[in-house]
Coordinates of C-alpha atoms and ligand atoms in Angstrom, one line a residue:
X1335 CA -14.1 -19.6 -14.1
X1336 CA -10.8 -19.3 -12.3
X1337 CA -9.3 -20.0 -15.7
X1338 CA -10.1 -16.5 -16.9
X1339 CA -6.6 -15.3 -17.6
X1340 CA -5.3 -12.5 -15.4
X1341 CA -4.4 -9.5 -17.4
X1342 CA -2.2 -6.8 -15.8
X1343 CA -1.0 -3.5 -17.1
X1344 CA 2.8 -3.6 -17.7
X1345 CA 4.2 0.0 -17.4
X1346 CA 7.3 -1.2 -19.3
X1347 CA 5.3 -2.1 -22.4
X1348 CA 2.4 0.3 -21.6
X1349 CA 0.0 -2.6 -22.4
X1350 CA -2.2 -5.2 -20.8
X1351 CA -0.5 -8.5 -20.6
X1352 CA -1.6 -12.0 -19.5
X1353 CA 0.1 -13.0 -16.3
X1354 CA 2.3 -16.1 -17.0
X1355 CA 4.4 -17.0 -14.1
X1356 CA 8.2 -17.4 -14.4
X1357 CA 8.0 -20.5 -12.1
X1358 CA 4.9 -22.6 -12.7
X1359 CA 2.3 -22.3 -10.0
X1360 CA 4.2 -19.5 -8.2
X1361 CA 4.0 -15.7 -8.1
X1362 CA 7.0 -13.7 -6.9
X1363 CA 6.3 -10.0 -6.3
X1364 CA 8.5 -7.1 -5.1
X1365 CA 6.9 -3.9 -3.9
X1366 CA 9.0 -0.8 -3.1
X1367 CA 8.5 -0.1 0.6
X1368 CA 8.6 2.9 2.8
X1369 CA 11.5 5.0 3.9
X1370 CA 11.1 4.8 7.6
X1371 CA 12.2 8.3 8.6
X1372 CA 8.6 9.4 9.5
X1373 CA 5.0 8.2 9.7
X1374 CA 3.5 7.0 6.4
X1375 CA 0.8 9.1 5.0
X1376 CA -2.4 7.6 3.6
X1377 CA -1.1 8.1 0.1
X1378 CA 1.8 5.8 0.8
X1379 CA -0.7 3.3 2.3
X1380 CA -2.6 3.3 -1.0
X1381 CA 0.5 1.8 -2.6
X1382 CA 0.4 -1.1 -0.1
X1383 CA -3.4 -1.7 -0.4
X1384 CA -2.9 -1.9 -4.1
X1385 CA 0.1 -4.3 -3.7
X1386 CA -1.9 -6.4 -1.2
X1387 CA -4.9 -6.6 -3.6
X1388 CA -2.6 -7.8 -6.3
X1389 CA -1.1 -10.4 -4.0
X1390 CA -4.5 -11.6 -2.8
X1391 CA -5.7 -11.9 -6.4
X1392 CA -2.7 -14.0 -7.3
X1393 CA -3.3 -16.3 -4.3
X1394 CA -7.0 -16.6 -5.2
X1395 CA -6.0 -17.5 -8.7
X1396 CA -4.1 -20.4 -7.1
X1397 CA -0.5 -19.2 -7.2
X1398 CA 1.8 -19.7 -4.3
X1399 CA 2.8 -16.1 -3.4
X1400 CA 6.1 -14.8 -2.3
X1401 CA 5.8 -11.1 -1.6
X1402 CA 8.5 -8.7 -0.5
X1403 CA 8.0 -5.2 0.7
X1404 CA 11.4 -3.7 1.6
X1405 CA 12.1 -1.3 4.4
X1406 CA 14.4 1.6 3.3
X1407 CA 16.3 2.5 6.5
X1408 CA 19.3 4.1 4.8
X1409 CA 20.3 5.9 1.7
X1410 CA 17.1 7.7 0.5
X1411 CA 17.9 11.4 -0.1
X1412 CA 15.4 14.2 0.2
X1413 CA 15.2 14.1 -3.6
X1414 CA 14.9 10.9 -5.6
X1415 CA 17.8 12.1 -7.7
X1416 CA 21.1 12.4 -6.0
X1417 CA 20.4 15.6 -4.2
X1418 CA 19.8 16.8 -0.6
X1419 CA 20.4 15.1 2.7
X1420 CA 19.8 11.5 3.8
X1421 CA 16.2 11.4 5.1
X1422 CA 17.1 9.1 8.0
X1423 CA 20.1 11.1 9.2
X1424 CA 18.2 14.4 8.9
X1425 CA 15.3 13.1 11.0
X1426 CA 17.7 11.6 13.6
X1427 CA 19.4 14.9 14.0
X1428 CA 16.0 16.7 14.3
X1429 CA 14.6 14.3 16.9
X1430 CA 17.9 13.9 18.8
X1431 CA 17.8 10.1 18.4
X1432 CA 19.9 7.5 16.6
X1433 CA 19.0 6.8 13.0
X1434 CA 18.6 3.1 14.0
X1435 CA 16.0 4.0 16.6
X1436 CA 14.2 6.2 14.2
X1437 CA 14.0 3.4 11.7
X1438 CA 12.8 0.9 14.3
X1439 CA 10.1 3.2 15.6
X1440 CA 8.6 4.1 12.2
X1441 CA 8.9 0.6 10.8
X1442 CA 6.8 -0.6 13.8
X1443 CA 4.3 2.2 13.1
X1444 CA 4.1 1.2 9.4
X1445 CA 3.5 -2.4 10.3
X1446 CA 0.7 -1.3 12.6
X1447 CA -0.9 0.6 9.8
X1448 CA -0.6 -2.4 7.5
X1449 CA -2.4 -4.6 10.0
X1450 CA -5.1 -2.0 10.5
X1451 CA -5.7 -2.0 6.8
X1452 CA -5.8 -5.8 6.8
X1453 CA -2.8 -6.0 4.5
X1454 CA -1.6 -9.6 4.6
X1455 CA 1.8 -10.2 6.2
X1456 CA 4.7 -9.9 3.8
X1457 CA 8.5 -10.2 4.0
X1458 CA 10.0 -6.9 5.1
X1459 CA 13.8 -7.0 4.6
X1460 CA 15.7 -3.9 5.7
X1461 CA 18.2 -2.2 3.5
X1462 CA 20.8 -2.1 6.3
X1463 CA 20.8 -5.9 6.4
X1464 CA 21.9 -6.0 2.8
X1465 CA 24.8 -3.5 2.7
X1466 CA 27.5 -6.3 2.2
X1467 CA 25.4 -7.7 -0.7
X1468 CA 25.1 -4.2 -2.1
X1469 CA 28.9 -3.7 -2.0
X1470 CA 29.4 -7.1 -3.7
X1471 CA 26.9 -6.0 -6.4
X1472 CA 28.7 -2.7 -6.9
X1473 CA 32.0 -4.5 -7.3
X1474 CA 30.6 -6.8 -9.9
X1475 CA 29.4 -3.9 -12.1
X1476 CA 31.9 -1.2 -11.3
X1477 CA 34.4 -1.9 -14.1
X1478 CA 32.0 -2.0 -17.0
X1479 CA 29.3 0.4 -15.9
X1480 CA 30.5 2.8 -13.2
X1481 CA 33.0 5.6 -12.6
X1482 CA 34.3 7.2 -9.5
X1483 CA 34.0 10.8 -8.5
X1484 CA 35.1 12.6 -5.3
X1485 CA 31.6 12.0 -3.9
X1486 CA 31.4 8.3 -4.7
X1487 CA 30.7 5.6 -7.3
X1488 CA 28.3 6.5 -10.1
X1489 CA 26.4 4.5 -12.6
X1490 CA 26.9 5.5 -16.3
X1491 CA 23.4 5.1 -17.8
X1492 CA 24.9 5.1 -21.4
X1493 CA 26.4 1.6 -20.7
X1494 CA 23.0 -0.2 -20.8
X1495 CA 20.5 -0.4 -23.7
X1496 CA 17.2 1.4 -23.5
X1497 CA 17.9 3.4 -20.3
X1498 CA 14.8 5.2 -19.2
X1499 CA 12.3 3.2 -21.3
X1500 CA 10.0 2.7 -18.4
X1501 CA 9.8 6.4 -17.9
X1502 CA 9.7 7.1 -21.6
X1503 CA 12.3 9.7 -20.8
X1504 CA 14.9 11.2 -23.0
X1505 CA 18.3 9.8 -21.9
X1506 CA 20.4 12.5 -23.4
X1507 CA 19.5 15.4 -21.1
X1508 CA 18.0 13.3 -18.3
X1509 CA 14.6 15.0 -18.5
X1510 CA 13.5 16.7 -15.4
X1511 CA 16.8 16.2 -13.6
X1512 CA 19.2 18.7 -12.3
X1513 CA 22.9 18.0 -12.7
X1514 CA 23.9 18.6 -9.1
X1515 CA 27.0 16.5 -8.9
X1516 CA 30.0 17.9 -10.7
X1517 CA 31.7 15.5 -13.1
X1518 CA 28.7 13.3 -13.9
X1519 CA 29.0 12.0 -17.5
X1520 CA 25.2 12.0 -18.1
X1521 CA 22.7 14.0 -16.2
X1522 CA 20.8 10.8 -15.4
X1523 CA 23.8 9.0 -13.9
X1524 CA 23.1 8.1 -10.3
X1525 CA 25.1 7.1 -7.2
X1526 CA 25.8 3.4 -6.4
X1527 CA 27.8 4.4 -3.4
X1528 CA 28.0 7.8 -1.7
X1529 CA 31.2 8.6 0.1
X1530 CA 30.9 10.4 3.5
X1531 CA 32.4 13.8 2.8
X1532 CA 35.8 14.4 4.3
X1533 CA 35.6 15.7 7.9
X1534 CA 32.0 14.4 8.3
X1535 CA 30.7 11.3 9.9
X1536 CA 27.4 9.6 9.3
X1537 CA 25.5 7.5 11.9
X1538 CA 25.0 4.8 9.2
X1539 CA 28.2 4.2 7.3
X1540 CA 30.2 1.3 6.0
X1541 CA 33.7 0.6 4.5
X1542 CA 33.7 -0.1 0.8
X1543 CA 36.2 -0.2 -2.1
X1544 CA 35.0 3.4 -2.9
X1545 CA 35.6 4.7 0.6
X1546 CA 33.6 4.9 3.8
X1547 CA 30.0 5.8 3.1
X1548 CA 26.5 4.5 2.3
X1549 CA 24.8 2.9 -0.6
X1550 CA 22.7 4.8 -3.1
X1551 CA 19.0 4.4 -2.7
X1552 CA 18.2 2.5 -5.9
X1553 CA 20.7 -0.3 -5.2
X1554 CA 18.9 -1.8 -2.3
X1555 CA 15.8 -2.8 -4.4
X1556 CA 17.9 -4.5 -7.1
X1557 CA 19.9 -6.4 -4.5
X1558 CA 17.0 -7.5 -2.2
X1559 CA 14.8 -8.3 -5.2
X1560 CA 17.5 -10.6 -6.7
X1561 CA 18.4 -12.1 -3.3
X1562 CA 14.9 -13.0 -2.2
X1563 CA 13.0 -13.6 -5.5
X1564 CA 15.7 -14.4 -8.1
X1565 CA 15.9 -12.7 -11.5
X1566 CA 13.6 -12.5 -13.4
X1567 CA 10.8 -12.5 -10.9
X1568 CA 7.2 -11.9 -11.9
X1569 CA 6.0 -8.5 -10.8
X1570 CA 7.5 -5.3 -9.4
X1571 CA 5.3 -2.6 -8.0
X1572 CA 5.5 0.9 -6.7
X1573 CA 3.8 4.3 -6.8
X1574 CA 3.7 6.1 -10.1
X1575 CA 6.5 8.5 -9.0
X1576 CA 8.9 5.5 -9.1
X1577 CA 8.3 5.1 -12.8
X1578 CA 10.3 8.1 -13.5
X1579 CA 13.6 7.7 -11.6
X1580 CA 13.8 4.9 -9.1
X1581 CA 12.6 2.1 -11.3
X1582 CA 14.5 3.1 -14.4
X1583 CA 17.7 3.1 -12.3
X1584 CA 16.9 -0.2 -10.7
X1585 CA 16.4 -1.7 -14.2
X1586 CA 19.7 -0.3 -15.4
X1587 CA 21.5 -1.9 -12.4
X1588 CA 19.7 -5.2 -13.1
X1589 CA 20.7 -5.1 -16.7
X1590 CA 24.3 -4.4 -15.8
X1591 CA 24.3 -7.2 -13.2
X1592 CA 22.8 -9.8 -15.5
X1593 CA 25.0 -8.9 -18.4
X1594 CA 22.0 -8.8 -20.6
X1595 CA 20.9 -6.0 -22.9
X1596 CA 17.8 -4.4 -24.3
X1597 CA 14.4 -4.2 -22.9
X1598 CA 12.4 -5.5 -25.9
X1599 CA 12.3 -8.6 -23.7
X1600 CA 11.0 -7.2 -20.4
X1601 CA 12.6 -10.1 -18.5
X1602 CA 16.0 -8.3 -19.0
X1603 CA 14.7 -5.6 -16.6
X1604 CA 14.8 -8.1 -13.7
X1605 CA 11.0 -8.5 -13.6
X1606 CA 8.5 -9.5 -16.2
X1607 CA 5.8 -6.9 -15.3
X1608 CA 6.2 -3.5 -13.7
X1609 CA 3.1 -2.1 -12.2
X1610 CA 2.4 1.4 -10.7
X1611 CA -0.4 2.7 -8.6
X1612 CA -1.5 6.2 -9.2
X1613 CA -1.5 8.8 -6.5
X1614 CA -3.9 9.7 -3.7
X1615 CA -4.2 13.5 -3.9
X1616 CA -5.4 16.0 -1.5
X1617 CA -6.2 19.5 -2.6
X1618 CA -4.9 21.3 0.4
X1619 CA -1.6 19.5 0.0
X1620 CA -1.6 18.4 3.7
X1621 CA -0.6 14.9 2.9
X1622 CA 3.0 15.9 2.3
X1623 CA 5.2 14.7 5.1
X1624 CA 7.5 17.7 4.7
X1625 CA 4.8 20.3 5.4
X1626 CA 4.3 19.4 9.1
X1627 CA 0.9 17.9 10.0
X1628 CA -0.1 15.3 7.4
X1629 CA -2.8 12.8 6.8
X1630 CA -2.0 9.5 8.4
X1631 CA -4.2 6.6 9.2
X1632 CA -4.1 7.5 12.9
X1633 CA -5.6 10.9 12.1
X1634 CA -8.5 9.1 10.4
X1635 CA -9.0 6.9 13.4
X1636 CA -8.8 9.9 15.8
X1637 CA -11.6 11.5 13.8
X1638 CA -13.7 8.4 14.3
X1639 CA -13.3 6.6 11.0
X1640 CA -12.6 2.9 10.9
X1641 CA -9.4 2.2 9.0
X1642 CA -11.1 -0.3 6.7
X1643 CA -13.3 2.5 5.4
X1644 CA -10.0 3.8 3.9
X1645 CA -9.2 0.4 2.4
X1646 CA -12.7 0.5 0.8
X1647 CA -12.1 4.0 -0.4
X1648 CA -8.9 2.8 -2.2
X1649 CA -10.8 -0.2 -3.7
X1650 CA -13.5 2.1 -5.0
X1651 CA -11.1 3.6 -7.5
X1652 CA -9.1 1.7 -10.1
X1653 CA -5.4 1.6 -8.9
X1654 CA -4.3 3.4 -12.1
X1655 CA -6.6 6.3 -11.6
X1656 CA -5.8 9.3 -9.4
X1657 CA -7.9 9.2 -6.2
X1658 CA -8.8 12.4 -4.5
X1659 CA -9.1 12.3 -0.8
X1660 CA -11.9 14.1 1.0
X1661 CA -13.5 13.6 4.3
X1662 CA -16.9 13.4 2.6
X1663 CA -15.6 10.6 0.4
X1664 CA -14.2 8.8 3.4
X1665 CA -17.6 9.2 5.2
X1666 CA -19.4 7.8 2.1
X1667 CA -17.0 4.8 2.1
X1668 CA -17.7 4.3 5.8
X1669 CA -21.4 4.2 5.3
X1670 CA -21.0 1.8 2.4
X1671 CA -18.9 -0.5 4.6
X1672 CA -21.4 -0.3 7.4
X1673 CA -24.2 -1.4 5.0
X1674 CA -22.1 -4.4 4.0
X1675 CA -21.5 -5.4 7.6
X1676 CA -25.2 -5.0 8.3
X1677 CA -26.0 -7.3 5.4
X1678 CA -23.7 -9.9 6.8
X1679 CA -25.8 -10.2 10.0
X1680 CA -28.0 -13.0 8.7
X1681 CA -25.0 -15.1 7.7
X1682 CA -23.2 -14.9 11.1
X1683 CA -24.2 -18.2 12.6
X1684 CA -23.9 -19.9 9.2
X1685 CA -21.1 -22.2 8.2
X1686 CA -20.0 -22.1 4.5
X1687 CA -18.9 -25.7 4.9
X1688 CA -22.5 -26.8 5.1
X1689 CA -23.1 -25.6 1.5
X1690 CA -24.1 -28.4 -0.9
X1691 CA -22.2 -28.8 -4.2
X1692 CA -25.4 -28.0 -6.1
X1693 CA -26.0 -24.8 -4.1
X1694 CA -22.4 -23.7 -4.5
X1695 CA -22.7 -24.1 -8.3
X1696 CA -25.8 -22.0 -8.7
X1697 CA -26.0 -19.4 -5.9
X1698 CA -24.7 -16.1 -7.3
X1699 CA -23.2 -17.7 -10.4
X1700 CA -23.6 -14.5 -12.4
X1701 CA -22.0 -12.2 -9.9
X1702 CA -19.2 -14.7 -9.3
X1703 CA -18.5 -14.8 -13.0
X1704 CA -18.5 -11.0 -13.2
X1705 CA -16.3 -10.7 -10.1
X1706 CA -13.8 -12.9 -11.8
X1707 CA -13.9 -11.0 -15.0
X1708 CA -13.5 -7.7 -13.2
X1709 CA -10.4 -8.7 -11.2
X1710 CA -8.9 -10.5 -14.1
X1711 CA -9.2 -7.2 -16.1
X1712 CA -6.2 -5.5 -14.5
X1713 CA -7.7 -5.6 -11.0
X1714 CA -10.9 -3.7 -11.6
X1715 CA -11.9 -3.5 -7.9
X1716 CA -14.7 -0.9 -8.4
X1717 CA -16.6 -3.4 -10.5
X1718 CA -15.7 -6.3 -8.2
X1719 CA -17.2 -4.3 -5.3
X1720 CA -20.5 -3.9 -7.0
X1721 CA -20.7 -7.7 -7.5
X1722 CA -19.9 -8.2 -3.8
X1723 CA -22.9 -6.0 -3.0
X1724 CA -25.1 -8.0 -5.4
X1725 CA -24.0 -11.1 -3.6
X1726 CA -24.8 -9.6 -0.2
X1727 CA -28.3 -8.6 -1.4
X1728 CA -29.2 -12.2 -2.5
X1729 CA -32.4 -13.4 -1.0
X1730 CA -34.1 -16.7 -0.6
X1731 CA -30.9 -18.7 -1.4
X1732 CA -28.9 -21.3 0.5
X1733 CA -27.3 -19.3 3.3
X1734 CA -24.2 -21.5 3.5
X1735 CA -23.6 -21.1 -0.2
X1736 CA -24.2 -17.4 0.0
X1737 CA -21.7 -17.2 2.8
X1738 CA -19.1 -19.2 0.8
X1739 CA -19.5 -16.8 -2.1
X1740 CA -19.0 -13.7 0.0
X1741 CA -16.1 -15.3 2.0
X1742 CA -14.4 -16.0 -1.3
X1743 CA -15.0 -12.4 -2.6
X1744 CA -13.8 -10.9 0.6
X1745 CA -10.7 -13.1 0.6
X1746 CA -9.6 -10.9 -2.3
X1747 CA -11.0 -7.5 -1.3
X1748 CA -9.8 -7.9 2.4
X1749 CA -12.6 -5.9 4.0
X1750 CA -12.9 -8.4 6.9
X1751 CA -16.7 -8.4 6.6
X1752 CA -17.2 -11.4 8.8
X1753 CA -15.0 -10.1 11.6
X1754 CA -16.4 -6.6 11.8
X1755 CA -19.2 -5.9 14.2
X1756 CA -21.3 -2.8 14.3
X1757 CA -19.7 -1.8 17.5
X1758 CA -16.3 -1.7 15.8
X1759 CA -17.5 1.4 13.9
X1760 CA -18.2 3.3 17.0
X1761 CA -14.6 4.6 17.2
X1762 CA -14.3 7.3 19.8
X1763 CA -12.9 10.5 18.2
X1764 CA -9.8 11.6 20.1
X1765 CA -11.5 14.9 21.1
X1766 CA -14.8 13.4 22.2
X1767 CA -16.1 14.7 25.5
X1768 CA -17.9 11.6 26.8
X1769 CA -17.0 8.0 27.5
X1770 CA -19.0 5.2 25.7
X1771 CA -20.3 3.7 29.0
X1772 CA -21.7 7.1 30.0
X1773 CA -23.6 7.2 26.6
X1774 CA -24.9 3.7 27.2
X1775 CA -26.1 4.6 30.7
X1776 CA -27.8 7.7 29.5
X1777 CA -29.5 5.8 26.7
X1778 CA -30.7 3.2 29.2
X1779 CA -32.2 5.9 31.4
X1780 CA -33.9 7.4 28.3
X1781 CA -35.4 4.1 27.4
X1782 CA -36.9 3.8 30.8
X1783 CA -38.3 7.4 30.6
X1784 CA -39.9 6.6 27.2
X1785 CA -41.4 3.4 28.5
X1786 CA -42.9 5.4 31.3
X1787 CA -44.1 7.9 28.7
X1788 CA -42.1 10.6 30.4
X1789 CA -41.2 12.4 27.2
X1790 CA -40.0 15.5 28.9
X1791 CA -37.3 13.5 30.7
X1792 CA -36.4 11.5 27.6
X1793 CA -36.0 14.8 25.6
X1794 CA -33.9 16.3 28.3
X1795 CA -31.5 13.3 28.3
X1796 CA -31.3 13.5 24.5
X1797 CA -30.4 17.3 24.7
X1798 CA -27.8 16.5 27.3
X1799 CA -26.2 14.0 25.0
X1800 CA -26.4 16.3 22.1
X1801 CA -24.5 19.0 24.1
X1802 CA -21.7 16.4 24.6
X1803 CA -21.4 15.7 20.9
X1804 CA -23.5 12.5 20.8
X1805 CA -26.1 12.2 18.1
X1806 CA -29.0 10.0 19.1
X1807 CA -30.3 8.2 16.0
X1808 CA -33.8 6.9 16.6
X1809 CA -35.1 4.8 13.8
X1810 CA -31.8 4.8 11.9
X1811 CA -32.2 2.3 9.0
X1812 CA -28.7 0.9 9.6
X1813 CA -29.6 0.2 13.3
X1814 CA -27.1 2.6 14.8
X1815 CA -28.6 4.0 18.0
X1816 CA -26.1 6.8 18.4
X1817 CA -22.9 8.2 17.1
X1818 CA -20.2 10.7 18.2
X1819 CA -20.1 13.6 15.8
Ligands
AMP2518 P1 8.3 6.5 0.1 O1 8.2 6.1 1.5 O2 8.3 7.9 -0.2 O3 9.4 5.8 -0.6 O4 6.9 6.0 -0.6 C1 6.4 4.7 -0.3 C2 5.5 4.3 -1.4 O5 4.3 5.1 -1.5 C3 6.1 4.3 -2.8 O6 5.6 3.2 -3.6 C4 5.5 5.6 -3.4 O7 5.6 5.6 -4.8 C5 4.1 5.6 -2.8 N1 3.5 6.9 -2.8 C6 4.0 8.1 -2.3 N2 3.1 9.1 -2.3 C7 1.9 8.5 -2.7 C8 0.6 9.0 -2.9 N3 0.3 10.3 -2.7 N4 -0.3 8.2 -3.4 C9 0.0 6.9 -3.7 N5 1.2 6.4 -3.5 C10 2.2 7.2 -3.0
ZN2519 ZN1 12.4 0.4 -4.6

């Protein structure tokens, strides 16, 4: 069953391809990471839930996984093309802190969000740790592929074959780009090194053969990918926006560095497969970091939603489909997750190791088979989830074997079903008026009143709780006695 070949959609060839590792038995994956100038919004986090699901699937298929998610702490301008200010420096100036402190703070916050979403630990190299390597890389390609302008060193995209194939963009006029730097040979040319303008100083700057300044944003991913995974590595991931500018530029740098040409063989791009997750969208546009308040995981928690309900929400859509965020949708995912955790109850004291070989072979065979097929078909998590639910609903089967089956499925989906308890879902909204222990005390009094058939007192306690935002849920099928609304 595990032999079902894993097929993944390669954006470079726009087709499904069977995963064949570069190094037998291994999977080496690079995922573009966050720019740590601000909190991550939940759209960004969708990119890491996707990358994590990919990594978990590869591990479950038996590959030894090396997974890098870089931290961009220098060089990313407010536009992905060479325009605007450096995001880090701008935020540092706005908050009156050093750019280094800003990076440290938001990286820690990002890592906290990853843990809350049960994203497995990955390598998180920082761009600032690789500046020397970036300069060395720039030196090695400068003669053949770059030219210097007053503002820095630029990459000439006409020097590599098939520039922009990933984006399916027209090279000539650099579709969708504005020529903002005077003297660029092609509109799509981009900075390898940006010189600090005369009379200015940056908080983050280094000496280089092209003057004091900072690396261009695209360079870091080429350099860290090569240093940590070696070219070609197996899979490169990022959000769909990166398919247009950032990844074509990374690919051009990689081609220049490896002295290879042409993308008919995807390996020449530096990675065999390029994968892109589609966007999480929000109609009001509040997710955008630039528009002030935005949707971050902490906001979901403050409103009383468990973060893993958001992971489930992501898994409910195929990663290549757009996913629209709504509070109703998140609420539905939360209810679904609660039902799953409820269904786990009967398996809590059970040990999967007690399952007999015979039971393992037959219990849930059909759903296990379909689960494999779904994930092998370009990570079809929505279908995989329905198979998990079928497995949870199995009755009159060997409990250790059922537990083994569900543990295996959850090792890929990462919902932590066996760790979650009903109480974990009772997250106190930040604006709640009442403490949990007060609710429990009031409910205990109400129970006594009901036992004594004093229904007037019991109703009065219920009304009091309602006034404080607590919904008392007698007879709730999921067994919840109350919730904060
Ligand atoms: P950034 O910090 O802007 O470099 O983005 C980090 C990651 O999130 C990148 O892979 C982006 O492509 C991805 N991303 C940005 N916005 C969204 C969104 N709304 N939905 C899904 N992924 C996104
Ligand atoms: Zn990148």
